[in-house]
Every structure is written in structure tokens, then in C-alpha cells.
Amino acid sequence: MKNIITAIIAAVCVIVGGFAAHMLKSGGSGGGDAHAAKPAKDSHGGGGGHGDSGGHGGGDSHAAKPKKKDSHGGGGGHGGGGMSSDVIYFKFSREFVVPIMGEERVESLVILNINLEADSSISGKLFSMEPKVRDNIMTTLIELASDGETMRTLGDVDSYETMRTMVLMNLKKVFPSGIENVLIVDMGKQDL
């Protein structure tokens, strides 16, 4: 009975998390409109900061509307992003969970929250290809988990850099240009 309740709670959390991610992606830009306009009025440099947290460029285009409504014109949704150095931070809809195998069983799980620093020109492509990009990253992470050391020594800077470098190198196969960096925002390990 305890396992069923745990499974139900986990399923509810996943559903709520997915719903929240969907709302933040689609509906969050409408709510962020008023919030984004305040820092843009307070300091011009603060508007560039929203380009970093805007993630997919949605907040950038709305933040630019109150300031330059007439000149927004043909720039599209990425016109505001261009003003903040043409860099977006792509946030995946959920974390990456990598199993670490022991003697014929899963020994632990490594949970990684990965973001991509990318050129704003490929933001639409990243959105549409998220499943393929996730598959590429997950394949790389499983490969690193099977090497025996990288995922077991998460606190080691060399392992951390190896992980970032390998993920970026394999992403370059899907996106030869446009992805600048892999950012591991958060990570955790759960022993089973």
C-alpha cells in the first residue's frame, strides 16, 4: 500500500510539474509582461538581464513592446532578444534522470537540470526539436554513466567539465552552430 501511495504522489507531482512548465512556457509571457516592463523603465541595463532569464525569448519581445512599440515592426518576437546580445537560455521542460548501474541493478539516480546557452536565431528550432535534443543529451549522459567514473564523482571538477564538454560536443552533431554552452544548473544524486 505504501508503494502505491508513493507512486500516486510521484505521478501527481510529474503531472503538476508538466502543467506548470506548460503554463510558464505559453502563459508565463503574458504575466511577465507587466513584470518585464518595470525593470526596463528603472534602468536600461536591467532590460538586458531579462534577456538572460527570459529563456526562450518570449519575455524579451514583450519587454521591448512598452519601450519601442512603433519600432518593433518586422523584428518579430526575437527583436527584443537581439537587443540583449542575441543569446537565449533554453530551459528543458523537465530534468534529466540518469540511472547509475551497479552489479546488475540500478545503484543510484543522478538528476541533472541542464540549460543550453544558444544563439537566439535557433530558439524556434530548439523548441520544435526538444525531444531529439533531449535524446541526444540523454544518450551522452548514459554513455558517461557507463564509463564507471564520471557520474560517480559528481563533486570532482574534472568530471563536471567532462560531462559539459561531452554533452556540448554531441549536441554539435545536431546543431553544428548556435549552441554556445551547456549549463548544468542543478544536480543531485539519490542512492537506492
XYZ file of C-alpha atoms in Angstrom:
192
model
C 0.000 0.000 0.000
C 2.875 2.330 0.846
C 4.380 1.832 -2.633
C 1.080 2.630 -4.346
C 0.679 5.895 -2.439
C 4.282 6.845 -3.246
C 3.708 6.094 -6.930
C 0.481 8.129 -6.980
C 2.188 11.086 -5.290
C 5.075 10.892 -7.772
C 2.655 10.763 -10.716
C 0.705 13.758 -9.395
C 3.964 15.714 -8.945
C 5.039 14.916 -12.512
C 1.656 15.992 -13.890
C 1.620 19.205 -11.850
C 5.223 19.919 -12.887
C 4.395 19.354 -16.541
C 1.351 21.583 -16.285
C 3.378 24.312 -14.555
C 6.099 24.081 -17.215
C 3.483 24.359 -19.949
C 1.918 27.389 -18.276
C 5.301 29.044 -17.821
C 6.181 28.460 -21.470
C 2.920 29.638 -23.008
C 1.058 31.732 -20.467
C 4.010 32.992 -18.477
C 4.924 35.616 -21.068
C 1.558 37.343 -20.597
C 2.051 37.555 -16.841
C 5.689 38.505 -17.302
C 4.670 41.438 -19.499
C 3.911 43.764 -16.608
C 6.856 42.465 -14.602
C 9.262 42.846 -17.520
C 8.190 46.431 -18.146
C 9.116 47.644 -14.634
C 12.861 46.886 -14.755
C 13.055 48.253 -18.297
C 11.806 51.625 -17.005
C 14.042 51.625 -13.904
C 17.361 51.065 -15.664
C 18.276 50.397 -19.238
C 20.861 47.800 -18.216
C 18.218 45.847 -16.295
C 16.332 45.141 -19.518
C 19.310 43.140 -20.764
C 19.106 40.998 -17.649
C 15.642 39.862 -18.651
C 17.126 38.501 -21.862
C 19.032 36.011 -19.735
C 16.072 34.940 -17.634
C 13.592 35.072 -20.497
C 14.798 31.638 -21.507
C 13.174 31.255 -24.887
C 12.995 34.883 -25.941
C 9.274 35.181 -25.134
C 9.837 37.628 -22.291
C 12.271 39.644 -24.385
C 9.803 40.539 -27.124
C 7.165 41.577 -24.610
C 9.637 43.613 -22.586
C 10.571 45.510 -25.744
C 6.957 46.427 -26.630
C 6.333 49.083 -23.963
C 9.618 50.842 -24.743
C 9.576 50.811 -28.557
C 6.138 49.873 -29.737
C 6.442 51.742 -33.041
C 9.880 50.425 -33.966
C 9.185 46.778 -33.089
C 7.950 46.214 -36.654
C 9.496 43.409 -38.673
C 11.871 42.259 -35.960
C 9.415 39.579 -34.847
C 9.474 38.048 -31.415
C 13.238 37.975 -31.379
C 13.776 41.699 -31.917
C 13.998 42.286 -28.178
C 16.319 39.317 -27.815
C 18.660 40.840 -30.370
C 18.996 43.896 -28.186
C 20.306 41.738 -25.343
C 23.294 40.259 -27.253
C 21.386 37.593 -29.251
C 21.779 34.938 -26.540
C 18.962 32.854 -25.102
C 18.958 30.283 -22.350
C 16.906 27.259 -23.352
C 15.382 25.509 -20.351
C 14.145 21.961 -20.805
C 10.643 21.049 -19.689
C 11.974 18.591 -17.090
C 15.199 17.331 -15.550
C 17.381 14.533 -16.850
C 17.369 11.393 -14.682
C 20.359 9.132 -15.310
C 20.498 5.636 -13.786
C 23.874 4.530 -12.401
C 24.194 0.773 -12.722
C 25.922 -1.404 -10.148
C 26.043 -5.186 -10.094
C 23.108 -5.860 -12.458
C 20.824 -3.341 -10.749
C 20.353 0.397 -10.530
C 22.622 1.611 -7.743
C 21.656 5.283 -7.785
C 19.997 8.005 -9.840
C 21.650 11.245 -10.895
C 19.248 14.114 -11.561
C 20.524 16.974 -13.718
C 18.887 20.272 -14.573
C 20.545 21.322 -17.820
C 20.070 24.557 -19.757
C 21.575 25.498 -23.086
C 23.143 28.845 -23.901
C 22.274 29.361 -27.544
C 22.022 31.934 -30.279
C 18.549 33.448 -30.492
C 18.353 32.534 -34.185
C 17.876 28.845 -33.303
C 15.361 29.264 -30.458
C 12.425 28.116 -32.597
C 14.390 25.128 -33.804
C 15.271 24.199 -30.212
C 11.575 24.309 -29.270
C 10.490 22.117 -32.157
C 13.367 19.658 -31.766
C 13.321 19.359 -27.958
C 12.645 15.579 -27.991
C 15.590 14.977 -30.334
C 17.849 17.278 -28.310
C 16.792 15.547 -25.060
C 17.513 12.159 -26.642
C 20.968 13.327 -27.726
C 21.784 14.619 -24.236
C 20.339 11.541 -22.509
C 22.374 9.218 -24.758
C 25.520 11.143 -23.857
C 24.707 11.036 -20.140
C 24.062 7.281 -20.219
C 27.347 6.809 -22.075
C 29.106 8.813 -19.359
C 27.318 6.814 -16.653
C 28.528 3.556 -18.157
C 32.188 4.658 -18.205
C 32.282 3.973 -14.487
C 33.718 7.211 -13.100
C 32.220 10.433 -14.433
C 28.775 10.173 -12.849
C 30.068 8.563 -9.648
C 32.337 11.518 -8.862
C 29.961 14.452 -9.314
C 31.854 16.634 -6.846
C 35.015 16.473 -8.957
C 35.522 19.499 -11.221
C 37.115 17.362 -13.945
C 34.057 15.081 -14.049
C 31.780 18.118 -14.202
C 33.743 19.634 -17.096
C 33.921 16.270 -18.881
C 30.141 15.998 -18.658
C 29.580 19.520 -20.039
C 32.144 19.064 -22.819
C 30.783 15.686 -23.953
C 27.182 16.926 -23.989
C 28.172 20.041 -25.967
C 30.284 18.011 -28.411
C 27.403 15.606 -29.122
C 24.894 18.472 -29.444
C 27.116 19.983 -32.143
C 26.208 16.930 -34.260
C 22.542 18.025 -34.199
C 23.206 21.794 -34.182
C 26.571 22.472 -35.876
C 26.241 26.131 -34.936
C 24.133 28.072 -32.494
C 24.660 26.260 -29.190
C 27.365 28.077 -27.271
C 27.465 26.318 -23.909
C 25.871 23.646 -21.746
C 24.932 24.884 -18.288
C 24.389 22.374 -15.504
C 22.137 24.456 -13.289
C 21.495 21.849 -10.617
C 22.406 18.262 -9.911
C 21.710 15.674 -7.286
C 22.353 12.015 -6.623
C 19.967 9.592 -4.934
C 21.391 6.265 -3.777
C 18.927 3.386 -3.957
